[in-house]
Coordinates of C-alpha atoms in Angstrom, one line a residue:
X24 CA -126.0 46.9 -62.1
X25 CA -123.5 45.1 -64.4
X26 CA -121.7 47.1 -66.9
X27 CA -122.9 45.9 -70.5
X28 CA -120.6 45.0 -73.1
X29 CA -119.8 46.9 -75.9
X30 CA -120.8 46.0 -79.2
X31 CA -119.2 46.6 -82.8
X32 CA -121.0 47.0 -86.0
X33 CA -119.8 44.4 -88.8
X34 CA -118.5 48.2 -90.6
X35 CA -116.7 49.1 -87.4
X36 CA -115.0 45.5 -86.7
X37 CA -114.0 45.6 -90.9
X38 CA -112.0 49.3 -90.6
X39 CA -110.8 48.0 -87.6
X40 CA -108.8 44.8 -89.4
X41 CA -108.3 47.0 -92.4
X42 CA -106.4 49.2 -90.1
X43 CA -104.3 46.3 -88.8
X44 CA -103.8 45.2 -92.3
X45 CA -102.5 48.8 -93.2
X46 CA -100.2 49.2 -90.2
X47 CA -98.4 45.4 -90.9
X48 CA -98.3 46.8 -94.3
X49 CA -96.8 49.8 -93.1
X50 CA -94.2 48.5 -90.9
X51 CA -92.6 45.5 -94.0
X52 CA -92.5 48.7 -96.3
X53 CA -90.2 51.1 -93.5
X54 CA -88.2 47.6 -92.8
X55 CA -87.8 47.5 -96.5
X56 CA -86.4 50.7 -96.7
X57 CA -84.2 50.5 -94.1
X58 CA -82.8 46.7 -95.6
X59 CA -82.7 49.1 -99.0
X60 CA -80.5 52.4 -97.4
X61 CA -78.0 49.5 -95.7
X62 CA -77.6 47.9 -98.7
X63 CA -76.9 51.2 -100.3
X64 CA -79.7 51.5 -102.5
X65 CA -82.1 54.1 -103.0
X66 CA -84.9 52.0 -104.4
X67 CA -84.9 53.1 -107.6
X68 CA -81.9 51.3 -109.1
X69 CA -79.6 54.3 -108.7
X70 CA -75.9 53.3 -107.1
X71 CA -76.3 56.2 -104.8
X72 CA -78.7 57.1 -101.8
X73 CA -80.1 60.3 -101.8
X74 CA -78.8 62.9 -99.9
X75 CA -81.3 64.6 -97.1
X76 CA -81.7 68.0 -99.1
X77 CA -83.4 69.0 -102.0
X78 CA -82.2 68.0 -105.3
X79 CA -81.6 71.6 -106.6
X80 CA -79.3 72.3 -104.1
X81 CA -75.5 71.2 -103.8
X82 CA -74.4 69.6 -100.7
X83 CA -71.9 72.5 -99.7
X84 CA -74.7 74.8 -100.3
X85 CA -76.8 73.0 -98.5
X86 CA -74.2 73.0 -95.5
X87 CA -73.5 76.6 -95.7
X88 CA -76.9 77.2 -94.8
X89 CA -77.0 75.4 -92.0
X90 CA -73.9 76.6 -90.5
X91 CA -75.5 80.2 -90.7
X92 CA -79.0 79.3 -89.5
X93 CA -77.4 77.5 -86.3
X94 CA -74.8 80.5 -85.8
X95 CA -77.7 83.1 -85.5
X96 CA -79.9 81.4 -83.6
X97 CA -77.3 80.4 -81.2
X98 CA -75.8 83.9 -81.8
X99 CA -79.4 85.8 -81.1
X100 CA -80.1 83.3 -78.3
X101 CA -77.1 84.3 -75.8
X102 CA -77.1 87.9 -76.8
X103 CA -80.7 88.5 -75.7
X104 CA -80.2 86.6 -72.7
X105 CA -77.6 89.4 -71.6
X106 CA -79.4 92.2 -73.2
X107 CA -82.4 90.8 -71.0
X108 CA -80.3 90.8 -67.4
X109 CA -79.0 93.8 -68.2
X110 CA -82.6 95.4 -68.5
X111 CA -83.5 93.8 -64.8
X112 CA -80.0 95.1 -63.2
X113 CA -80.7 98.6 -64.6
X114 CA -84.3 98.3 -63.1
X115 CA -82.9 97.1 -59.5
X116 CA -81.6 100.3 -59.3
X117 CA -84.5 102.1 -60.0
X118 CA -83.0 103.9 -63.4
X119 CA -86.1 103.0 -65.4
X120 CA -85.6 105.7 -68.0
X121 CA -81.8 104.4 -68.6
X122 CA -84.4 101.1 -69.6
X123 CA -85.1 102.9 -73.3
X124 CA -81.1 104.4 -73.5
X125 CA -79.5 102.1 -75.9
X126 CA -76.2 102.9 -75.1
X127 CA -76.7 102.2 -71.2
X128 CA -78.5 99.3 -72.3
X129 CA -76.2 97.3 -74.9
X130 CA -72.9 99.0 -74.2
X131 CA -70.1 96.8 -75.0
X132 CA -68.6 98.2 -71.7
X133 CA -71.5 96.6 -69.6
X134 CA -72.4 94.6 -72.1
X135 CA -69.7 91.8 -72.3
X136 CA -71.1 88.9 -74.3
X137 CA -70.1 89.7 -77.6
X138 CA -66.8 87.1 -77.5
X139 CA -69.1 84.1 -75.4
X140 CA -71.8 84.8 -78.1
X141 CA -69.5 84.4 -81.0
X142 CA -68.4 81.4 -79.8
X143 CA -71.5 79.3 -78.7
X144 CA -72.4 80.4 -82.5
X145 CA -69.2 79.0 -83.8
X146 CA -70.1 75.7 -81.2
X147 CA -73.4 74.8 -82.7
X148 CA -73.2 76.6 -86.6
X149 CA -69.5 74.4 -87.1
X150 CA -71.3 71.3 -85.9
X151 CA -74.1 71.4 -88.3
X152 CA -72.6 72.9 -91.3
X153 CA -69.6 70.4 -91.1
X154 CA -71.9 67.2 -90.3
X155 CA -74.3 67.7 -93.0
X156 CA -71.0 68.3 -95.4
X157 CA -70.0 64.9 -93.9
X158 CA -72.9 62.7 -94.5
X159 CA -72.8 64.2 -97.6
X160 CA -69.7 63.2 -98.4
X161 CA -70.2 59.9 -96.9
X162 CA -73.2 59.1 -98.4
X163 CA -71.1 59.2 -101.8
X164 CA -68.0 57.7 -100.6
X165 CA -69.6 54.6 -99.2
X166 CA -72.0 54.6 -101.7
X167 CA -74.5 53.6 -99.1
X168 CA -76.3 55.3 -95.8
X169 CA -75.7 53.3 -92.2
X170 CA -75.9 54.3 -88.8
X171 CA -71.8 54.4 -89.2
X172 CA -72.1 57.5 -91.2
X173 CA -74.2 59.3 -88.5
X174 CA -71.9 58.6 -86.1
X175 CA -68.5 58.8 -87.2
X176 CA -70.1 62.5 -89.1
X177 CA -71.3 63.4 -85.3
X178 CA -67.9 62.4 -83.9
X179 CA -65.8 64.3 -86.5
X180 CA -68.0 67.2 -86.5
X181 CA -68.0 67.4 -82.4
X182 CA -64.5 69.0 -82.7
X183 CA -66.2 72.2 -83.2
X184 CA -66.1 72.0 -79.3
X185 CA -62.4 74.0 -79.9
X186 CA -64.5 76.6 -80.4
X187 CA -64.8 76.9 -76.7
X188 CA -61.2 78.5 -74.8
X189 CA -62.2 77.5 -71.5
X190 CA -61.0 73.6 -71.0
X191 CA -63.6 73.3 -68.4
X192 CA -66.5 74.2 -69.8
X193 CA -65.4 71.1 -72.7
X194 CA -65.2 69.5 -69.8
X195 CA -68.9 70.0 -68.4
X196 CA -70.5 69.8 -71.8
X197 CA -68.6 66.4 -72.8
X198 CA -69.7 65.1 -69.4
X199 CA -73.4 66.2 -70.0
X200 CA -73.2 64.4 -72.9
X201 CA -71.9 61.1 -71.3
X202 CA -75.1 61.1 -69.3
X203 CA -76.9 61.6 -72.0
X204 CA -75.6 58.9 -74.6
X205 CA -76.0 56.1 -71.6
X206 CA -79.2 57.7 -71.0
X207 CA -80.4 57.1 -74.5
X208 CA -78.0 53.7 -74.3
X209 CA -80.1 52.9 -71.3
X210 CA -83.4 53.3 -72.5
X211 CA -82.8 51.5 -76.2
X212 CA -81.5 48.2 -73.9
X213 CA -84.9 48.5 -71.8
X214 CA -87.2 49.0 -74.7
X215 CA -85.5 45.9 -76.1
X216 CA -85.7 43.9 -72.9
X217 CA -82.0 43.4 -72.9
X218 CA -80.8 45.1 -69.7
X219 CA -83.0 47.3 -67.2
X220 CA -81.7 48.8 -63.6
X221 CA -83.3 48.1 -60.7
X222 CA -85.6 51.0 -59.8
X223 CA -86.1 52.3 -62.6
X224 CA -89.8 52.3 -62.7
X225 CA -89.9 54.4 -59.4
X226 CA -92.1 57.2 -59.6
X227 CA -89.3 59.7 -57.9
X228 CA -86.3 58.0 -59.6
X229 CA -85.1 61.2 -61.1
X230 CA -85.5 63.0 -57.7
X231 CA -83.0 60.5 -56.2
X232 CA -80.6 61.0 -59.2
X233 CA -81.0 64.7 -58.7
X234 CA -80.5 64.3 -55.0
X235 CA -77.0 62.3 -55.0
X236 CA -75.8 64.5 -57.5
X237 CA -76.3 67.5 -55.4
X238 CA -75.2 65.7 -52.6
X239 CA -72.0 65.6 -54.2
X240 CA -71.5 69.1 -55.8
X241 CA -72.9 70.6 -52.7
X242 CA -69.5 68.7 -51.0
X243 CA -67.4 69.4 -53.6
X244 CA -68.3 73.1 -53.1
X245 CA -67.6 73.1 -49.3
X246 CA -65.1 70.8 -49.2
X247 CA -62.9 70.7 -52.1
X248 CA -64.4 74.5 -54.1
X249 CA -61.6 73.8 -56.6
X250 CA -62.9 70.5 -58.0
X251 CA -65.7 72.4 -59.6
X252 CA -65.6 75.1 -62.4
X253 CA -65.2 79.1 -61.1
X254 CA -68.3 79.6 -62.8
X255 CA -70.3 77.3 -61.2
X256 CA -68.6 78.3 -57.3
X257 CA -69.5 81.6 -58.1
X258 CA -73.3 80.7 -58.9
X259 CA -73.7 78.9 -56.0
X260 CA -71.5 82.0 -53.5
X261 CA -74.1 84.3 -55.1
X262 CA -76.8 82.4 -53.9
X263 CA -76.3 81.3 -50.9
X264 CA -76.1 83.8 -47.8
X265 CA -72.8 82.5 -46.4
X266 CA -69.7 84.2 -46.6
X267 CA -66.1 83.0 -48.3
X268 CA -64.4 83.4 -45.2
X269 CA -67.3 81.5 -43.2
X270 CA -66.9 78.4 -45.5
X271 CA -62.8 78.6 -45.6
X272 CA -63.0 78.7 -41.7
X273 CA -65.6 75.3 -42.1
X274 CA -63.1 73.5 -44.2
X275 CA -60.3 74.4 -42.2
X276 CA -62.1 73.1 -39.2
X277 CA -63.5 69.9 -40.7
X278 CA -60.0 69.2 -42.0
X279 CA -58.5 69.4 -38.9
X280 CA -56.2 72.4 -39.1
X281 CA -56.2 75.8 -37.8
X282 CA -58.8 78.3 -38.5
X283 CA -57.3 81.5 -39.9
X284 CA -58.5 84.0 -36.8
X285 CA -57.3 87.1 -38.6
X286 CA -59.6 86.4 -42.1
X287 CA -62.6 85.5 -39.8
X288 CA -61.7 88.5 -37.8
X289 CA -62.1 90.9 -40.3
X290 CA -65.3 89.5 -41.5
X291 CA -67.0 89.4 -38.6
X292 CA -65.9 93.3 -38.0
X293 CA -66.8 94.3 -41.5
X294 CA -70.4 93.4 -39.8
X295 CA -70.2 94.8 -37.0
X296 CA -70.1 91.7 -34.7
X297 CA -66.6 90.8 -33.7
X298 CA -67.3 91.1 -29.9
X299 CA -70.3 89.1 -30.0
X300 CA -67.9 85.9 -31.0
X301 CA -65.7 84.1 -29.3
X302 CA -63.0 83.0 -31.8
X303 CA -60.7 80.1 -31.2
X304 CA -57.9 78.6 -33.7
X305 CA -58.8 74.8 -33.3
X306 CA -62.6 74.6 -32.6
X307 CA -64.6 71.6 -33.0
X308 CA -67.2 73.3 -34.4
X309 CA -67.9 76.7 -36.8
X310 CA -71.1 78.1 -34.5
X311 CA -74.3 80.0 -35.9
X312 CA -73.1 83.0 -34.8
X313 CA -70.3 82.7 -37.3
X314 CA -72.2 81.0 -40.0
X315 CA -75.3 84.0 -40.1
X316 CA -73.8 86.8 -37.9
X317 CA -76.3 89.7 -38.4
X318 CA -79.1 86.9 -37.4
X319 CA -79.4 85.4 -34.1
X320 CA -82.4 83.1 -35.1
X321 CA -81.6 80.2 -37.5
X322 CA -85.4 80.2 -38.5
X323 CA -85.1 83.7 -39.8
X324 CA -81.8 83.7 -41.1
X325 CA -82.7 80.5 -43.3
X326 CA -86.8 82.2 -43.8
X327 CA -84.6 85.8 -45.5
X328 CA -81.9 83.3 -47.2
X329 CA -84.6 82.0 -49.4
X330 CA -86.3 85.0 -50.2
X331 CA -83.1 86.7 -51.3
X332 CA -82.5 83.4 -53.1
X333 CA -86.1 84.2 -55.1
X334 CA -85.2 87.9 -55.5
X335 CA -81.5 87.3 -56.8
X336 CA -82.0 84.4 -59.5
X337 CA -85.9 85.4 -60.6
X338 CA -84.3 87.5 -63.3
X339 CA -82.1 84.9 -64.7
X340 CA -84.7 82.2 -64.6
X341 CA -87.2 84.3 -66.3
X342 CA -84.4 85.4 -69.1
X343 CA -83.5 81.8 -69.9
X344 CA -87.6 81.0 -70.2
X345 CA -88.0 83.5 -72.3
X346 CA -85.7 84.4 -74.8
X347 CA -84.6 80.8 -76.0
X348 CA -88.7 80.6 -76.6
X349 CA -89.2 83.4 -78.6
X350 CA -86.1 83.0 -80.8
X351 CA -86.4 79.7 -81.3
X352 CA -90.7 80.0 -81.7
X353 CA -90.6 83.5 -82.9
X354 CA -93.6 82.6 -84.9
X355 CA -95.7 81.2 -81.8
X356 CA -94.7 84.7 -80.2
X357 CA -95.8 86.7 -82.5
X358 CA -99.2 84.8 -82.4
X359 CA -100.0 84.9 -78.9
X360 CA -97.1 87.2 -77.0
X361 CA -99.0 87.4 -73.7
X362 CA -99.7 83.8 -73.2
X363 CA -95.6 83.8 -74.0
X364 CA -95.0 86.2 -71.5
X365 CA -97.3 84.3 -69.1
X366 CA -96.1 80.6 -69.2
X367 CA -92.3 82.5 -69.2
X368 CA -93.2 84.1 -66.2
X369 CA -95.0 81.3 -64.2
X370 CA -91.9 78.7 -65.5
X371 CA -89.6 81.3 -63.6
X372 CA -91.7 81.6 -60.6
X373 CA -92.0 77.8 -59.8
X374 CA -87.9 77.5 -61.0
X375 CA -86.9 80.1 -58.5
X376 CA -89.4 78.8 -55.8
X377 CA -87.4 75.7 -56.3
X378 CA -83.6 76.7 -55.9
X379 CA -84.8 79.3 -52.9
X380 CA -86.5 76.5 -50.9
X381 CA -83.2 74.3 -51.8
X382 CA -80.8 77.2 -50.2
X383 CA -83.2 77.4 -46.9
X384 CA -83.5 73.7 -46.5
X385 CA -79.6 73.2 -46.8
X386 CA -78.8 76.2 -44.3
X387 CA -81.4 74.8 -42.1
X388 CA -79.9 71.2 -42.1
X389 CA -76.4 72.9 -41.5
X390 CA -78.1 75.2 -38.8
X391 CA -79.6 72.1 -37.0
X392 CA -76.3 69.7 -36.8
X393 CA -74.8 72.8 -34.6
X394 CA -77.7 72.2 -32.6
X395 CA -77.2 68.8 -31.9
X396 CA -73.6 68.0 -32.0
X397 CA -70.9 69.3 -30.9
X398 CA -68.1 68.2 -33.7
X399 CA -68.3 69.4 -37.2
X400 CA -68.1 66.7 -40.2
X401 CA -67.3 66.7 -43.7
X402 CA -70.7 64.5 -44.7
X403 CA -72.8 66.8 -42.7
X404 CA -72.3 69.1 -46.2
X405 CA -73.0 65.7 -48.6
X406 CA -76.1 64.9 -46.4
X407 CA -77.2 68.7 -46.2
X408 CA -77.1 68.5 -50.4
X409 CA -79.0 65.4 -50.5
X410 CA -81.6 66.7 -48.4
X411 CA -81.8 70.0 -49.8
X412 CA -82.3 68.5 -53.6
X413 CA -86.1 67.3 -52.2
X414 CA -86.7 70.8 -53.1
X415 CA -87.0 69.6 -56.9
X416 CA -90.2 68.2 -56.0
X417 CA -91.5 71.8 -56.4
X418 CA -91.0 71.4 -60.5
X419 CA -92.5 69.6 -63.0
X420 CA -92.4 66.3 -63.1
X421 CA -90.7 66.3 -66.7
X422 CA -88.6 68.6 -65.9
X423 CA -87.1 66.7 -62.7
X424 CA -84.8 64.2 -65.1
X425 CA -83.5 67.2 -67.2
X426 CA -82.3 68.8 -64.0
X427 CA -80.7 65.6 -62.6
X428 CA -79.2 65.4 -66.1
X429 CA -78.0 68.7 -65.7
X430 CA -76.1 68.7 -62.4
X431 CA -74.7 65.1 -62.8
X432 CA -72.3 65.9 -65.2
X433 CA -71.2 68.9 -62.5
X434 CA -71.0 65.9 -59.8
X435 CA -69.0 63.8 -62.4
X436 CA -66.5 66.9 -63.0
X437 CA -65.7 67.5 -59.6
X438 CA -65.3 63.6 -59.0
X439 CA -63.0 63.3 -62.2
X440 CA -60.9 66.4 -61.0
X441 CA -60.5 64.8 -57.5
X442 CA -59.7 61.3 -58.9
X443 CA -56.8 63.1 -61.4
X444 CA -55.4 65.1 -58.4
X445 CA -55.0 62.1 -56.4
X446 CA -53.2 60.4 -59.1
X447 CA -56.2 57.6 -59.6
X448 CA -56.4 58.8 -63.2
X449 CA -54.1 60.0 -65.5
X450 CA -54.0 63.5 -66.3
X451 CA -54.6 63.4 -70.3
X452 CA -54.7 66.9 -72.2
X453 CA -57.4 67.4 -74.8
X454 CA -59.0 64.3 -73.2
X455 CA -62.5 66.4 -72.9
X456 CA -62.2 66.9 -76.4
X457 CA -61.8 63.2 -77.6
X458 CA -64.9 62.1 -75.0
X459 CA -67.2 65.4 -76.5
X460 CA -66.5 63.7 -80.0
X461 CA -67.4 60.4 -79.1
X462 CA -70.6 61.4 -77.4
X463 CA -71.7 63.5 -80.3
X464 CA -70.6 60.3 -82.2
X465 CA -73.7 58.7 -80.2
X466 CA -76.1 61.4 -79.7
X467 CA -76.5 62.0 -83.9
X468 CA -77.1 58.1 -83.7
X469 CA -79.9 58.0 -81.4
X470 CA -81.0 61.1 -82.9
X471 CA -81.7 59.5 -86.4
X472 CA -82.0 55.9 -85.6
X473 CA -83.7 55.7 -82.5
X474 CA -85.3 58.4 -81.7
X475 CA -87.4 57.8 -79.0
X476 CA -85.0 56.9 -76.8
X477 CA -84.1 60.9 -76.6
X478 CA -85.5 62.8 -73.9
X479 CA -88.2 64.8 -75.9
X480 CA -86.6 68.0 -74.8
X481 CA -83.2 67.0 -76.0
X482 CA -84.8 65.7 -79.2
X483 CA -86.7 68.7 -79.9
X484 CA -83.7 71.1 -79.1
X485 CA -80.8 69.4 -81.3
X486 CA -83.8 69.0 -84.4
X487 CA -84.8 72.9 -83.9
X488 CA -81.4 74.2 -82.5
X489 CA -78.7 72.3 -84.2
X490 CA -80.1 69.8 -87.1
X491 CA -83.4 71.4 -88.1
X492 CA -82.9 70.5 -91.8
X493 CA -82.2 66.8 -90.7
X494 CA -85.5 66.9 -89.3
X495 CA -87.6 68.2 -91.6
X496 CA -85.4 67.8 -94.5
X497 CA -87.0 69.0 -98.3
X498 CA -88.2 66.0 -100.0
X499 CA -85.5 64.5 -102.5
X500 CA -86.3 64.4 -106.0
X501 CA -85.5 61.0 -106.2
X502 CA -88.0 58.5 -103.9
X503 CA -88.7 54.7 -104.2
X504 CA -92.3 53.4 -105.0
X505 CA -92.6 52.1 -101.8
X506 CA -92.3 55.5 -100.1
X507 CA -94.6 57.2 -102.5
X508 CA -97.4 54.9 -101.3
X509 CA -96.2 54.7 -97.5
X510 CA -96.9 58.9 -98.1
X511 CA -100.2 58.5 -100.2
X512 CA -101.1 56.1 -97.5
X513 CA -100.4 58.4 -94.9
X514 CA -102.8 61.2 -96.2
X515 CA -105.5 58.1 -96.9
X516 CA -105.2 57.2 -93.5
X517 CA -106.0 60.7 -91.5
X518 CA -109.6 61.3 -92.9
X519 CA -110.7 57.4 -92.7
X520 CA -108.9 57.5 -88.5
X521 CA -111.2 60.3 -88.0
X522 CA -114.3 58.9 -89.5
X523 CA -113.8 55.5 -87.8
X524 CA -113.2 57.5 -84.0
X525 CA -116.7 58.9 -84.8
X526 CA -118.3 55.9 -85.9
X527 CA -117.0 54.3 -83.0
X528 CA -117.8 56.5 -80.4
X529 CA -121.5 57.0 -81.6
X530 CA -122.0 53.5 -82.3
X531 CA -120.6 53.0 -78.5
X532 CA -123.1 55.3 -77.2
X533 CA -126.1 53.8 -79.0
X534 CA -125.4 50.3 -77.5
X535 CA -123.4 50.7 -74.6
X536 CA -126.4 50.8 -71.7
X537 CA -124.1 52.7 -69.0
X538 CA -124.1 55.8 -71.4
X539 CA -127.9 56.4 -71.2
X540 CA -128.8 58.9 -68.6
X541 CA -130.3 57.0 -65.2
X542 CA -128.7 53.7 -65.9

């Protein structure tokens, strides 16, 4: 039987063009606005545009507060994620009751995060407090609001990034926000029809990003260890199940050069195994029985790989699910805790299922090319990453593109540290510094004036984490007419949506045949 069309009732078809009319109206009044803040304007005849806070409040005030807000939450955040791990190493070892000692628990002698904590506070509580003081003062210098002001206030504000000793972790951050900024750069272009890349509508398009950047840092880790932060090599060393001397021996070989016998000698006899090898100084290949000594089977030795994988990084997965939630949703916890708990602990499960089944799958590819050839090669470790990265499969689909988003800039560092130390780029100092600015510059941009070209994680963390006022700023004292009624029609509109949905759907029903029962 043919489907029947659906009919609309002369009321249904008149809230449906009075809607029309009301958006149209809608969208001249927020153009109007914007013509009015560019122009300087407020829309009330004043020569100044408001500032984003309430009236009562000064602008330094205003910034103070901020700065704090941001410092404890950032504060709060990285101290619980240590307090957190240290609970789970004191209950590897069985000392449950040490669990409720304080002093075994938050010691500052096992406890060491007081100094990092400080600092991320300083990172993101100096970048709010200073760039709400400078759109402030903008605001009143200019005498009118632009998207210049948010991002020459983002750019200035970014160099609260000193707050961070370590060079390379500026480094890392200014990179992740390079990837960022062209994401959001990327995205504005596309929804404009100006500029699109080819692929980009593939279903798996942030898989293949996350792939190739793995393929790269998994290289970089084998091949050339010092082209990527100590941090991140020791991550990755934890993980895995292969040994520093194993992988010095593999470079060596690859390379060319001669394996250092007396290093591999003495790990292979710290296990027990150094008459079961036959060691050579130029081999053409690092065998199995190097690579996983105490396992003669390459299924098993890649099958216990993953599960210690699971069992070493569950902990941290599970700390950085949980705590950023309940500081930053405290309220949400304290509503529902266990459903807290529970989403916390099935996010870690499927996170650590993921980087386990990444170790075995890269072992295994490394495992079967000593099958199958007979000469070792240094793209064997870019293809094994590649590979290996299929593994992100296992996560959500949203959170595939913040993962590739993630590692890239890693990929990027290790490629910038190679180009500088083969003289392809010049070595500038503080250039990190100047590139985080610049980015920040461009991330406040998006952030205010074109939103939705954010990822909505990245959106939603910078308006809760670092610019929550900016977000959901008090109304100002001072509004136009035309934003008075844009708000009055706002409230009109919610009731009357409602009551049209229902009118429609019941008047659907009535006269749409394929909705009665046994047609």
């Amino acid at each position: 039987m043919a489907p029947q069309p659906v009919y609309r009732t002369p009321d249904a078809e008149a809230e449906r063009r009075l809607r029309e009319a009301e958006e149209r109206l809608r969208e001249a009044i927020e153009e109007l606005q914007r013509r009015q803040r560019t122009r300087g304007g407020s829309g009330d005849g004043s020569s100044l545009p408001p500032c984003d806070h309430a009236g009562d409040e000064s602008c330094v005030a205003n910034a103070i507060g901020n700065l704090c807000q941001s410092f404890l939450l950032s504060y709060g955040v990285r101290v619980g994620i240590g307090i957190l791990l240290r609970a789970f190493k004191l209950a590897r070892r069985q000392s449950y009751s040490s669990l409720l000692d304080l002093k075994q628990l938050v010691s500052e002698k096992d406890l060491i995060v007081r100094e990092e904590a400080c600092r991320i506070g300083l990172l993101f509580g100096g970048f709010t407090g200073s760039y709400h003081l400078l759109r402030c003062m903008l605001r009143k210098f200019r005498k009118k609001e632009t998207p210049f002001n948010a991002y020459l206030a983002g750019s200035i504000a970014g160099l609260s990034v000193l707050a961070l000793d370590d060079s390379n972790r500026r480094r890392t951050l200014a990179l992740y926000l390079l990837a960022r900024v062209a994401q959001c750069a990327y995205n504005s272009a596309k929804s404009k029809n100006k500029f699109h890349l080819w692929g980009s509508y593939w279903r798996h398009g942030d898989s293949l990003l996350f792939s190739l950047a793995c393929a790269q840092v998994m290289y970089s880790f084998v091949m050339r260890p010092e082209s990527l932060p100590k941090s991140y090599q020791d991550f990755i060393q934890k993980t895995g199940p292969v040994a520093k001397p194993v992988y010095k021996a593999v470079r060596d070989c690859c390379r060319g050069g001669p394996v250092d016998v007396a290093y591999i000698s003495a790990y292979l006899s710290s296990r027990g195994k150094l008459n079961d090898v036959k060691l050579e100084e130029f081999p053409s290949i690092i065998p199995c029985s190097i690579i996983h000594p105490d396992t003669d089977s390459c299924l098993g030795h890649n099958a216990k790989a993953a599960s210690a994988t699971f069992r070493k990084t569950f902990p941290l997965y599970f700390s950085l699910t949980f705590v950023p939630f309940v500081v930053l949703h405290l309220q949400k916890f304290m509503d529902s805790p266990a459903r807290t708990c529970w989403l916390a602990l099935k996010g870690a499960v499927r996170s650590t299922s993921f980087l386990s089944a990444f170790v075995g799958i890269f072992q295994g590819v490394i495992c079967a090319h000593r099958k199958i050839a007979s000469n070792d090669h240094k793209l064997v470790f870019w293809v094994a990453g590649a590979l290996s990265a299929l593994s992100v499969l296992l996560e959500k689909k949203a959170r595939r593109g913040e993962l590739a988003l993630y590692v890239l800039p890693r990929a990027g560092d290790s490629l910038w540290y190679i180009l500088v130390n083969r003289h392809l780029l010049p070595d500038v100092k503080n250039a990190e510094v100047a590139l985080f600015c610049a980015c920040m510059g461009g991330i406040m941009y998006y952030l205010e004036y074109e939103p939705d070209t954010m990822a909505p994680f990245l959106r939603g963390l910078i308006r809760r984490f670092l610019a929550s006022r900016i977000s959901n700023p008090n109304p100002p004292t001072s509004r136009s007419a035309s934003y008075t009624y844009l708000q009055t029609l706002d409230a009109m509109n919610k009731p009357k949506l409602e009551e049209s949905k229902q009118a429609e759907t019941s008047s659907s029903e009535k006269l749409n045949l394929e909705s009665i029962s046994g047609l």
